[in-house]
mmCIF file of C-alpha atoms in Angstrom:
data_model
loop_
_atom_site.group_PDB
_atom_site.id
_atom_site.type_symbol
_atom_site.label_atom_id
_atom_site.label_comp_id
_atom_site.label_asym_id
_atom_site.label_seq_id
_atom_site.Cartn_x
_atom_site.Cartn_y
_atom_site.Cartn_z
ATOM 1 C CA UNK A 1 -23.786 -3.086 -27.259
ATOM 2 C CA UNK A 2 -19.955 -2.946 -26.708
ATOM 3 C CA UNK A 3 -20.059 0.728 -26.709
ATOM 4 C CA UNK A 4 -22.408 1.194 -23.888
ATOM 5 C CA UNK A 5 -21.560 -1.929 -22.152
ATOM 6 C CA UNK A 6 -17.955 -1.488 -22.431
ATOM 7 C CA UNK A 7 -17.355 -2.399 -18.686
ATOM 8 C CA UNK A 8 -19.316 -5.427 -18.213
ATOM 9 C CA UNK A 9 -17.587 -8.751 -18.768
ATOM 10 C CA UNK A 10 -20.021 -11.326 -19.952
ATOM 11 C CA UNK A 11 -20.776 -14.548 -18.617
ATOM 12 C CA UNK A 12 -18.224 -16.236 -20.983
ATOM 13 C CA UNK A 13 -15.307 -14.160 -20.551
ATOM 14 C CA UNK A 14 -15.539 -13.820 -16.748
ATOM 15 C CA UNK A 15 -15.637 -17.942 -16.720
ATOM 16 C CA UNK A 16 -12.507 -17.752 -19.009
ATOM 17 C CA UNK A 17 -10.591 -15.247 -17.266
ATOM 18 C CA UNK A 18 -11.135 -16.652 -13.759
ATOM 19 C CA UNK A 19 -10.056 -20.135 -15.325
ATOM 20 C CA UNK A 20 -6.943 -18.260 -16.745
ATOM 21 C CA UNK A 21 -6.209 -16.695 -13.543
ATOM 22 C CA UNK A 22 -6.377 -19.059 -11.390
ATOM 23 C CA UNK A 23 -2.214 -20.709 -11.547
ATOM 24 C CA UNK A 24 -1.541 -16.831 -11.256
ATOM 25 C CA UNK A 25 -3.340 -16.331 -7.942
ATOM 26 C CA UNK A 26 -1.947 -19.940 -6.714
ATOM 27 C CA UNK A 27 1.720 -18.588 -7.451
ATOM 28 C CA UNK A 28 1.427 -15.205 -5.941
ATOM 29 C CA UNK A 29 -0.052 -16.891 -2.896
ATOM 30 C CA UNK A 30 3.514 -19.069 -3.137
ATOM 31 C CA UNK A 31 5.457 -16.036 -3.795
ATOM 32 C CA UNK A 32 3.703 -14.590 -0.767
ATOM 33 C CA UNK A 33 4.167 -17.176 1.650
ATOM 34 C CA UNK A 34 8.006 -18.043 0.366
ATOM 35 C CA UNK A 35 8.451 -14.501 1.857
ATOM 36 C CA UNK A 36 6.929 -15.227 5.305
ATOM 37 C CA UNK A 37 9.073 -18.098 5.544
ATOM 38 C CA UNK A 38 12.330 -16.907 4.924
ATOM 39 C CA UNK A 39 12.241 -13.525 7.608
ATOM 40 C CA UNK A 40 15.763 -14.227 8.403
ATOM 41 C CA UNK A 41 16.782 -14.814 5.163
ATOM 42 C CA UNK A 42 19.556 -11.985 4.312
ATOM 43 C CA UNK A 43 17.857 -11.637 0.891
ATOM 44 C CA UNK A 44 14.719 -10.565 2.859
ATOM 45 C CA UNK A 45 14.505 -7.127 0.877
ATOM 46 C CA UNK A 46 15.010 -9.162 -2.302
ATOM 47 C CA UNK A 47 12.228 -11.324 -1.378
ATOM 48 C CA UNK A 48 9.423 -8.876 -0.079
ATOM 49 C CA UNK A 49 10.429 -6.528 -3.515
ATOM 50 C CA UNK A 50 9.184 -9.168 -5.005
ATOM 51 C CA UNK A 51 6.080 -10.117 -2.617
ATOM 52 C CA UNK A 52 5.146 -6.502 -2.812
ATOM 53 C CA UNK A 53 4.598 -6.367 -6.564
ATOM 54 C CA UNK A 54 3.975 -9.839 -7.944
ATOM 55 C CA UNK A 55 0.551 -9.181 -7.855
ATOM 56 C CA UNK A 56 0.524 -6.880 -10.880
ATOM 57 C CA UNK A 57 0.424 -9.513 -12.703
ATOM 58 C CA UNK A 58 -3.353 -9.447 -12.273
ATOM 59 C CA UNK A 59 -3.413 -6.618 -14.450
ATOM 60 C CA UNK A 60 -5.742 -8.342 -17.114
ATOM 61 C CA UNK A 61 -8.453 -8.220 -14.388
ATOM 62 C CA UNK A 62 -8.006 -4.517 -13.538
ATOM 63 C CA UNK A 63 -10.217 -1.976 -15.629
ATOM 64 C CA UNK A 64 -10.350 0.778 -16.706
ATOM 65 C CA UNK A 65 -6.573 1.921 -15.178
ATOM 66 C CA UNK A 66 -4.585 -1.484 -15.280
ATOM 67 C CA UNK A 67 -1.836 0.761 -15.981
ATOM 68 C CA UNK A 68 -1.905 2.632 -13.013
ATOM 69 C CA UNK A 69 -2.251 -0.507 -10.970
ATOM 70 C CA UNK A 70 1.100 -1.990 -12.352
ATOM 71 C CA UNK A 71 2.745 1.449 -11.008
ATOM 72 C CA UNK A 72 0.924 0.868 -7.751
ATOM 73 C CA UNK A 73 2.544 -2.602 -7.284
ATOM 74 C CA UNK A 74 6.045 -1.324 -8.578
ATOM 75 C CA UNK A 75 5.759 1.250 -6.291
ATOM 76 C CA UNK A 76 4.586 -0.890 -3.214
ATOM 77 C CA UNK A 77 8.681 -2.622 -3.820
ATOM 78 C CA UNK A 78 10.117 0.413 -3.723
ATOM 79 C CA UNK A 79 10.845 0.486 0.185
ATOM 80 C CA UNK A 80 12.545 -2.658 -0.159
ATOM 81 C CA UNK A 81 14.587 -2.233 -3.589
ATOM 82 C CA UNK A 82 15.991 1.103 -1.808
ATOM 83 C CA UNK A 83 17.015 -0.527 0.972
ATOM 84 C CA UNK A 84 18.634 -3.451 -1.370
ATOM 85 C CA UNK A 85 20.661 -0.388 -3.350
ATOM 86 C CA UNK A 86 21.618 1.309 0.127
ATOM 87 C CA UNK A 87 22.704 -2.150 1.565
ATOM 88 C CA UNK A 88 25.020 -3.041 -1.569
ATOM 89 C CA UNK A 89 25.625 0.058 -3.403
ATOM 90 C CA UNK A 90 29.234 0.125 -2.148
ATOM 91 C CA UNK A 91 29.924 -3.388 -1.623
ATOM 92 C CA UNK A 92 28.315 -5.642 -4.448
ATOM 93 C CA UNK A 93 27.158 -3.864 -7.817
ATOM 94 C CA UNK A 94 25.231 -7.438 -8.968
ATOM 95 C CA UNK A 95 22.489 -6.662 -6.118
ATOM 96 C CA UNK A 96 22.461 -2.954 -7.718
ATOM 97 C CA UNK A 97 21.981 -4.672 -11.528
ATOM 98 C CA UNK A 98 19.593 -6.714 -10.027
ATOM 99 C CA UNK A 99 17.053 -4.204 -8.507
ATOM 100 C CA UNK A 100 17.541 -2.177 -11.749
ATOM 101 C CA UNK A 101 16.783 -5.164 -13.974
ATOM 102 C CA UNK A 102 13.718 -6.095 -11.499
ATOM 103 C CA UNK A 103 12.145 -2.610 -11.844
ATOM 104 C CA UNK A 104 12.452 -2.458 -15.547
ATOM 105 C CA UNK A 105 10.090 -5.723 -16.019
ATOM 106 C CA UNK A 106 7.252 -3.677 -14.349
ATOM 107 C CA UNK A 107 8.136 -0.178 -16.251
ATOM 108 C CA UNK A 108 7.785 -2.438 -19.595
ATOM 109 C CA UNK A 109 4.867 -3.227 -18.802
ATOM 110 C CA UNK A 110 3.702 -0.440 -18.534
ATOM 111 C CA UNK A 111 4.471 0.781 -21.679
ATOM 112 C CA UNK A 112 3.240 -2.480 -23.014
ATOM 113 C CA UNK A 113 0.126 -1.715 -21.618
ATOM 114 C CA UNK A 114 -0.077 1.785 -22.147
ATOM 115 C CA UNK A 115 0.106 1.021 -25.960
ATOM 116 C CA UNK A 116 -2.298 -2.132 -26.203
ATOM 117 C CA UNK A 117 -4.446 -1.901 -23.302
ATOM 118 C CA UNK A 118 -4.711 1.428 -22.122
ATOM 119 C CA UNK A 119 -8.549 1.418 -20.558
ATOM 120 C CA UNK A 120 -8.280 -2.526 -19.488
ATOM 121 C CA UNK A 121 -7.756 -5.855 -21.532
ATOM 122 C CA UNK A 122 -8.863 -5.929 -25.310
ATOM 123 C CA UNK A 123 -10.794 -8.914 -25.894
ATOM 124 C CA UNK A 124 -10.385 -10.018 -29.917
ATOM 125 C CA UNK A 125 -13.397 -11.197 -31.971
ATOM 126 C CA UNK A 126 -11.941 -13.238 -34.416
ATOM 127 C CA UNK A 127 -8.729 -14.721 -32.753
ATOM 128 C CA UNK A 128 -8.709 -18.199 -30.836
ATOM 129 C CA UNK A 129 -10.455 -19.386 -28.399
ATOM 130 C CA UNK A 130 -8.918 -19.026 -24.749
ATOM 131 C CA UNK A 131 -9.182 -22.106 -22.598
ATOM 132 C CA UNK A 132 -8.834 -21.952 -19.253
ATOM 133 C CA UNK A 133 -6.329 -23.632 -16.901
ATOM 134 C CA UNK A 134 -7.800 -24.214 -13.151
ATOM 135 C CA UNK A 135 -7.682 -27.379 -11.774
ATOM 136 C CA UNK A 136 -10.632 -29.793 -12.185
ATOM 137 C CA UNK A 137 -10.891 -29.298 -8.296
ATOM 138 C CA UNK A 138 -12.236 -25.731 -8.526
ATOM 139 C CA UNK A 139 -10.201 -22.494 -8.467
ATOM 140 C CA UNK A 140 -7.955 -22.570 -5.358
ATOM 141 C CA UNK A 141 -8.964 -20.456 -2.103
ATOM 142 C CA UNK A 142 -8.322 -16.750 -1.974
ATOM 143 C CA UNK A 143 -4.582 -15.792 -1.235
ATOM 144 C CA UNK A 144 -4.210 -14.425 3.057
ATOM 145 C CA UNK A 145 -3.933 -11.017 3.793
ATOM 146 C CA UNK A 146 -0.179 -10.455 4.019
ATOM 147 C CA UNK A 147 1.107 -8.174 6.624
ATOM 148 C CA UNK A 148 0.991 -4.604 6.017
ATOM 149 C CA UNK A 149 3.949 -3.306 4.121
ATOM 150 C CA UNK A 150 6.530 -1.393 6.313
ATOM 151 C CA UNK A 151 6.806 2.165 5.846
ATOM 152 C CA UNK A 152 7.338 3.902 3.093
ATOM 153 C CA UNK A 153 8.239 3.458 -0.435
ATOM 154 C CA UNK A 154 11.070 6.390 -0.900
ATOM 155 C CA UNK A 155 9.340 6.670 -4.558
ATOM 156 C CA UNK A 156 6.126 5.737 -4.151
ATOM 157 C CA UNK A 157 2.513 5.921 -5.314
ATOM 158 C CA UNK A 158 0.240 2.462 -3.805
ATOM 159 C CA UNK A 159 -2.049 1.536 -2.555
ATOM 160 C CA UNK A 160 -4.744 2.793 -4.060
ATOM 161 C CA UNK A 161 -4.994 0.427 -1.448
ATOM 162 C CA UNK A 162 -3.058 -1.374 -3.832
ATOM 163 C CA UNK A 163 -1.875 -3.120 -0.686
ATOM 164 C CA UNK A 164 -2.285 -6.635 0.554
ATOM 165 C CA UNK A 165 -6.095 -5.817 1.417
ATOM 166 C CA UNK A 166 -7.408 -5.142 -2.187
ATOM 167 C CA UNK A 167 -5.248 -7.648 -3.984
ATOM 168 C CA UNK A 168 -6.800 -10.213 -1.791
ATOM 169 C CA UNK A 169 -10.294 -8.802 -2.618
ATOM 170 C CA UNK A 170 -9.400 -8.595 -5.848
ATOM 171 C CA UNK A 171 -8.699 -12.511 -6.120
ATOM 172 C CA UNK A 172 -11.138 -13.532 -3.862
ATOM 173 C CA UNK A 173 -13.654 -11.899 -6.720
ATOM 174 C CA UNK A 174 -11.801 -13.891 -9.796
ATOM 175 C CA UNK A 175 -12.198 -16.862 -7.487
ATOM 176 C CA UNK A 176 -16.244 -16.699 -7.552
ATOM 177 C CA UNK A 177 -15.965 -18.003 -10.911
ATOM 178 C CA UNK A 178 -18.980 -17.947 -13.090
ATOM 179 C CA UNK A 179 -21.012 -16.752 -9.521
ATOM 180 C CA UNK A 180 -19.517 -13.182 -9.935
ATOM 181 C CA UNK A 181 -22.373 -12.120 -12.764
ATOM 182 C CA UNK A 182 -24.904 -12.611 -9.895
ATOM 183 C CA UNK A 183 -24.072 -9.383 -9.043
ATOM 184 C CA UNK A 184 -24.661 -8.034 -12.181
ATOM 185 C CA UNK A 185 -28.320 -6.048 -12.817
ATOM 186 C CA UNK A 186 -30.296 -7.108 -15.781
ATOM 187 C CA UNK A 187 -30.748 -3.951 -17.698
ATOM 188 C CA UNK A 188 -34.349 -4.551 -20.146
ATOM 189 C CA UNK A 189 -34.223 -3.374 -23.915
ATOM 190 C CA UNK A 190 -36.216 -0.344 -23.549
ATOM 191 C CA UNK A 191 -33.278 0.929 -21.673
ATOM 192 C CA UNK A 192 -30.526 -0.031 -23.927
ATOM 193 C CA UNK A 193 -29.730 3.234 -26.159
ATOM 194 C CA UNK A 194 -28.368 0.915 -28.974
ATOM 195 C CA UNK A 195 -32.054 -0.174 -29.382
ATOM 196 C CA UNK A 196 -33.607 2.979 -28.164
ATOM 197 C CA UNK A 197 -31.973 6.056 -30.334
ATOM 198 C CA UNK A 198 -34.530 8.130 -28.759
ATOM 199 C CA UNK A 199 -32.901 7.759 -24.974
ATOM 200 C CA UNK A 200 -29.362 9.371 -26.958
ATOM 201 C CA UNK A 201 -31.375 12.068 -28.087
ATOM 202 C CA UNK A 202 -33.002 12.980 -24.983
ATOM 203 C CA UNK A 203 -29.103 13.703 -23.609
ATOM 204 C CA UNK A 204 -29.392 11.024 -20.310
ATOM 205 C CA UNK A 205 -26.461 9.437 -19.377
ATOM 206 C CA UNK A 206 -25.343 6.148 -21.261
ATOM 207 C CA UNK A 207 -25.589 3.218 -19.082
ATOM 208 C CA UNK A 208 -22.569 1.646 -18.366
ATOM 209 C CA UNK A 209 -23.157 -0.915 -16.128
ATOM 210 C CA UNK A 210 -21.005 -1.827 -13.007
ATOM 211 C CA UNK A 211 -17.471 -2.487 -13.315
ATOM 212 C CA UNK A 212 -16.193 -5.370 -13.159
ATOM 213 C CA UNK A 213 -14.728 -6.255 -9.230
ATOM 214 C CA UNK A 214 -16.007 -3.757 -7.622
ATOM 215 C CA UNK A 215 -17.743 -4.301 -4.336
ATOM 216 C CA UNK A 216 -21.614 -3.461 -3.749
ATOM 217 C CA UNK A 217 -22.039 -0.492 -1.677
ATOM 218 C CA UNK A 218 -24.769 -1.155 1.390
ATOM 219 C CA UNK A 219 -27.896 0.263 1.507
ATOM 220 C CA UNK A 220 -27.319 2.747 4.381
ATOM 221 C CA UNK A 221 -23.880 3.428 2.935
ATOM 222 C CA UNK A 222 -23.395 7.767 2.377
ATOM 223 C CA UNK A 223 -21.020 9.152 0.363
ATOM 224 C CA UNK A 224 -18.213 10.243 2.164
ATOM 225 C CA UNK A 225 -16.950 14.080 1.609
ATOM 226 C CA UNK A 226 -13.969 14.129 -0.182
ATOM 227 C CA UNK A 227 -11.273 16.893 0.511
ATOM 228 C CA UNK A 228 -8.560 17.617 -1.969
ATOM 229 C CA UNK A 229 -4.935 16.323 -1.512
ATOM 230 C CA UNK A 230 -2.511 19.196 0.248
ATOM 231 C CA UNK A 231 1.471 19.242 -0.137
ATOM 232 C CA UNK A 232 2.534 23.012 0.223
ATOM 233 C CA UNK A 233 4.405 24.663 2.354
ATOM 234 C CA UNK A 234 3.071 27.423 4.408
ATOM 235 C CA UNK A 235 5.072 29.632 6.280
ATOM 236 C CA UNK A 236 7.410 27.457 8.022
ATOM 237 C CA UNK A 237 4.868 24.782 8.051
ATOM 238 C CA UNK A 238 4.921 21.969 5.496
ATOM 239 C CA UNK A 239 1.176 21.229 5.178
ATOM 240 C CA UNK A 240 0.577 16.970 3.911
ATOM 241 C CA UNK A 241 -3.318 16.326 4.198
ATOM 242 C CA UNK A 242 -5.777 14.345 2.594
ATOM 243 C CA UNK A 243 -3.695 11.808 0.713
ATOM 244 C CA UNK A 244 -5.053 8.674 -0.135
ATOM 245 C CA UNK A 245 -2.970 5.921 -1.263
ATOM 246 C CA UNK A 246 0.314 8.326 -2.314
ATOM 247 C CA UNK A 247 2.956 6.545 -1.682
ATOM 248 C CA UNK A 248 5.658 9.035 -3.955
ATOM 249 C CA UNK A 249 5.003 12.070 -1.799
ATOM 250 C CA UNK A 250 8.735 13.586 -0.938
ATOM 251 C CA UNK A 251 9.780 16.750 0.775
ATOM 252 C CA UNK A 252 12.933 17.852 -0.016
ATOM 253 C CA UNK A 253 13.655 21.408 0.184
ATOM 254 C CA UNK A 254 13.689 21.800 3.678
ATOM 255 C CA UNK A 255 15.422 23.976 6.672
ATOM 256 C CA UNK A 256 15.619 23.857 10.057
ATOM 257 C CA UNK A 257 13.165 26.508 11.080
ATOM 258 C CA UNK A 258 10.392 24.338 9.317
ATOM 259 C CA UNK A 259 7.963 21.614 10.694
ATOM 260 C CA UNK A 260 6.076 18.771 8.695
ATOM 261 C CA UNK A 261 2.459 18.392 9.529
ATOM 262 C CA UNK A 262 0.834 15.331 7.999
ATOM 263 C CA UNK A 263 -3.283 15.127 8.975
ATOM 264 C CA UNK A 264 -5.756 13.034 7.532
ATOM 265 C CA UNK A 265 -3.590 10.736 5.220
ATOM 266 C CA UNK A 266 -4.359 7.399 4.487
ATOM 267 C CA UNK A 267 -2.672 3.981 2.664
ATOM 268 C CA UNK A 268 0.055 6.714 1.726
ATOM 269 C CA UNK A 269 3.470 7.467 2.500
ATOM 270 C CA UNK A 270 6.169 10.392 2.930
ATOM 271 C CA UNK A 271 9.205 11.067 3.207
ATOM 272 C CA UNK A 272 10.856 14.017 4.499
ATOM 273 C CA UNK A 273 14.735 14.986 3.666
ATOM 274 C CA UNK A 274 17.596 17.075 5.107
ATOM 275 C CA UNK A 275 17.190 18.143 8.868
ATOM 276 C CA UNK A 276 13.916 19.957 10.150
ATOM 277 C CA UNK A 277 12.468 21.151 13.911
ATOM 278 C CA UNK A 278 9.353 18.680 14.322
ATOM 279 C CA UNK A 279 7.023 15.967 12.422
ATOM 280 C CA UNK A 280 3.748 15.579 13.478
ATOM 281 C CA UNK A 281 1.029 12.678 12.659
ATOM 282 C CA UNK A 282 -2.426 13.301 12.980
ATOM 283 C CA UNK A 283 -5.707 11.512 12.209
ATOM 284 C CA UNK A 284 -3.701 9.514 9.875
ATOM 285 C CA UNK A 285 -4.075 5.373 8.831
ATOM 286 C CA UNK A 286 -1.737 3.129 7.520
ATOM 287 C CA UNK A 287 0.205 5.852 7.105
ATOM 288 C CA UNK A 288 4.576 5.598 5.922
ATOM 289 C CA UNK A 289 6.707 8.138 7.478
ATOM 290 C CA UNK A 290 10.487 8.061 6.873
ATOM 291 C CA UNK A 291 12.747 11.288 7.472
ATOM 292 C CA UNK A 292 16.639 12.118 8.038
ATOM 293 C CA UNK A 293 17.282 14.000 11.061
ATOM 294 C CA UNK A 294 14.448 16.096 13.401
ATOM 295 C CA UNK A 295 15.984 18.431 16.356
ATOM 296 C CA UNK A 296 12.732 18.642 18.333
ATOM 297 C CA UNK A 297 10.068 15.767 18.526
ATOM 298 C CA UNK A 298 8.012 13.445 16.369
ATOM 299 C CA UNK A 299 4.309 13.166 17.358
ATOM 300 C CA UNK A 300 1.609 10.572 16.293
ATOM 301 C CA UNK A 301 -1.429 11.273 17.545
ATOM 302 C CA UNK A 302 -4.816 9.829 16.855
ATOM 303 C CA UNK A 303 -3.431 7.198 14.300
ATOM 304 C CA UNK A 304 -3.780 3.730 12.897
ATOM 305 C CA UNK A 305 -1.358 1.556 11.855
ATOM 306 C CA UNK A 306 1.407 3.731 11.271
ATOM 307 C CA UNK A 307 5.373 3.132 10.711
ATOM 308 C CA UNK A 308 7.840 5.457 11.230
ATOM 309 C CA UNK A 309 11.601 5.062 10.340
ATOM 310 C CA UNK A 310 14.341 7.446 11.126
ATOM 311 C CA UNK A 311 17.250 7.665 8.855
ATOM 312 C CA UNK A 312 19.478 9.846 10.971
ATOM 313 C CA UNK A 313 18.973 11.351 14.623
ATOM 314 C CA UNK A 314 15.901 12.390 16.572
ATOM 315 C CA UNK A 315 15.374 12.694 20.173
ATOM 316 C CA UNK A 316 11.710 12.282 20.726
ATOM 317 C CA UNK A 317 9.183 10.554 19.774
ATOM 318 C CA UNK A 318 6.035 10.538 21.109
ATOM 319 C CA UNK A 319 2.794 8.459 20.452
ATOM 320 C CA UNK A 320 -0.521 9.154 22.229
ATOM 321 C CA UNK A 321 -3.840 7.652 21.630
ATOM 322 C CA UNK A 322 -2.224 5.739 18.457
ATOM 323 C CA UNK A 323 -3.375 1.954 17.680
ATOM 324 C CA UNK A 324 -0.716 0.316 16.050
ATOM 325 C CA UNK A 325 2.631 2.189 15.648
ATOM 326 C CA UNK A 326 6.270 0.507 14.510
ATOM 327 C CA UNK A 327 9.070 2.576 14.982
ATOM 328 C CA UNK A 328 11.848 2.151 13.143
ATOM 329 C CA UNK A 329 15.484 3.421 15.071
ATOM 330 C CA UNK A 330 18.807 3.819 12.969
ATOM 331 C CA UNK A 331 22.205 3.485 14.877
ATOM 332 C CA UNK A 332 22.475 6.827 15.199
ATOM 333 C CA UNK A 333 19.022 7.051 17.186
ATOM 334 C CA UNK A 334 19.262 4.264 19.606
ATOM 335 C CA UNK A 335 18.997 7.601 22.394
ATOM 336 C CA UNK A 336 15.482 8.409 21.348
ATOM 337 C CA UNK A 337 13.276 8.573 23.922
ATOM 338 C CA UNK A 338 10.058 7.406 23.381
ATOM 339 C CA UNK A 339 7.138 8.739 25.284
ATOM 340 C CA UNK A 340 3.383 6.932 24.889
ATOM 341 C CA UNK A 341 -0.204 7.423 26.426
ATOM 342 C CA UNK A 342 -3.560 5.989 25.347
ATOM 343 C CA UNK A 343 -1.868 3.673 22.735
ATOM 344 C CA UNK A 344 -1.529 0.121 21.846
ATOM 345 C CA UNK A 345 0.425 -2.476 19.395
ATOM 346 C CA UNK A 346 3.528 -0.065 19.480
ATOM 347 C CA UNK A 347 6.625 -1.807 18.419
ATOM 348 C CA UNK A 348 10.155 -0.462 18.487
ATOM 349 C CA UNK A 349 12.577 -1.973 15.903
ATOM 350 C CA UNK A 350 16.370 -1.741 16.639
ATOM 351 C CA UNK A 351 18.842 -2.326 14.177
ATOM 352 C CA UNK A 352 21.475 -5.034 14.711
ATOM 353 C CA UNK A 353 24.889 -5.615 13.506
ATOM 354 C CA UNK A 354 24.144 -7.986 10.639
ATOM 355 C CA UNK A 355 21.597 -4.995 9.324
ATOM 356 C CA UNK A 356 18.484 -6.673 10.151
ATOM 357 C CA UNK A 357 16.284 -5.306 12.976
ATOM 358 C CA UNK A 358 14.969 -6.639 16.269
ATOM 359 C CA UNK A 359 11.095 -5.913 17.181
ATOM 360 C CA UNK A 360 10.660 -5.471 20.606
ATOM 361 C CA UNK A 361 6.886 -4.021 21.973
ATOM 362 C CA UNK A 362 6.513 -1.505 24.036
ATOM 363 C CA UNK A 363 4.795 -2.432 27.429
ATOM 364 C CA UNK A 364 0.691 -1.783 27.255
ATOM 365 C CA UNK A 365 -0.082 -2.741 30.622
ATOM 366 C CA UNK A 366 1.450 -1.487 34.403
ATOM 367 C CA UNK A 367 1.293 -2.298 37.577
ATOM 368 C CA UNK A 368 1.648 0.628 40.584
ATOM 369 C CA UNK A 369 1.850 0.022 44.563
ATOM 370 C CA UNK A 370 1.916 2.296 46.866
ATOM 371 C CA UNK A 371 5.824 1.781 48.808
ATOM 372 C CA UNK A 372 4.882 4.271 51.974
ATOM 373 C CA UNK A 373 5.529 7.478 50.421
ATOM 374 C CA UNK A 374 5.146 7.850 47.069
ATOM 375 C CA UNK A 375 3.334 5.585 43.897
ATOM 376 C CA UNK A 376 5.364 3.382 42.097
ATOM 377 C CA UNK A 377 4.390 1.824 38.571
ATOM 378 C CA UNK A 378 6.588 -0.523 36.774
ATOM 379 C CA UNK A 379 5.508 -2.107 33.429
ATOM 380 C CA UNK A 380 4.267 -5.584 33.405
ATOM 381 C CA UNK A 381 3.639 -8.453 30.894
ATOM 382 C CA UNK A 382 -0.136 -10.183 30.114
ATOM 383 C CA UNK A 383 0.118 -13.456 31.559
ATOM 384 C CA UNK A 384 -0.723 -16.306 29.455
#
């Protein structure tokens, strides 16, 4: 029974696991809330690194790939740890040592999982019975969704949506307690291969049962066509296409004549090193882009919830038909022209002297009047 239904967790084990993880879920909420309450802290990048990666503590509920899940959470912190290294590498080695020590926690955890729990938490048949630690009042409410991370882990893998939404859905499922088993489908004895050896002889697929915590698809849902991910240099164009949850994409061997074109990349991050001609983001969602220098233009077209950060210089950034775009400027790119059309929820973040950013919204509403000889258009603020 265990062999044919290895992904199904019994009601008793689910209840125990939920009870055991309830305090962990509560602590994760507190860590994320603490970070949000201290946005003005000089150690905000440190807090963010912890906040983005601490959900890795829920690896015991992930199957069949808990190791990659922890790696995703570690990578989610890389944007912030890289900023800590950048800010303190030449100032205070203690912060560099902190980054190395903190990252090693997740690296060593991955090694432990690979050695002992490669495909999921192993339950002992002879060991002591685990006792839950949930408070008598029931499991805590699921953690509220956190804000999307800034653009780019400079080394990352994520998201699988190993972002805030999927992590919160995970713990929301855990906090259902025994009710989570209501989604399991009963399998009659005549369909169980261990009780009917003839089924094995027929060569039919083994029933594996539903995986824990997987959301049930709606009846009307149809399988989406997935295309293979692409990251290649085609002539002078770097093509980055169909990337899903890939946060470690780096384009480093660049030349001035080359361009980068990212198409239909979701929950991913791309880093472009060196000086190139132009960059285009087309039909991307929750994509983070960080680049050094662009001599032409950076275009964002038909995108949603994207973040763009320039480390060096760029003369022009164009935002068109996009909902949700954060642009992080460097000190050397403050003269950049930002041209927008048919877009909303745009913000430009300008660096301060202390290294923090000031977030400034881009106007979306305009007033146009006839002055007797021409039309005069000015930006307006929505009242109320």
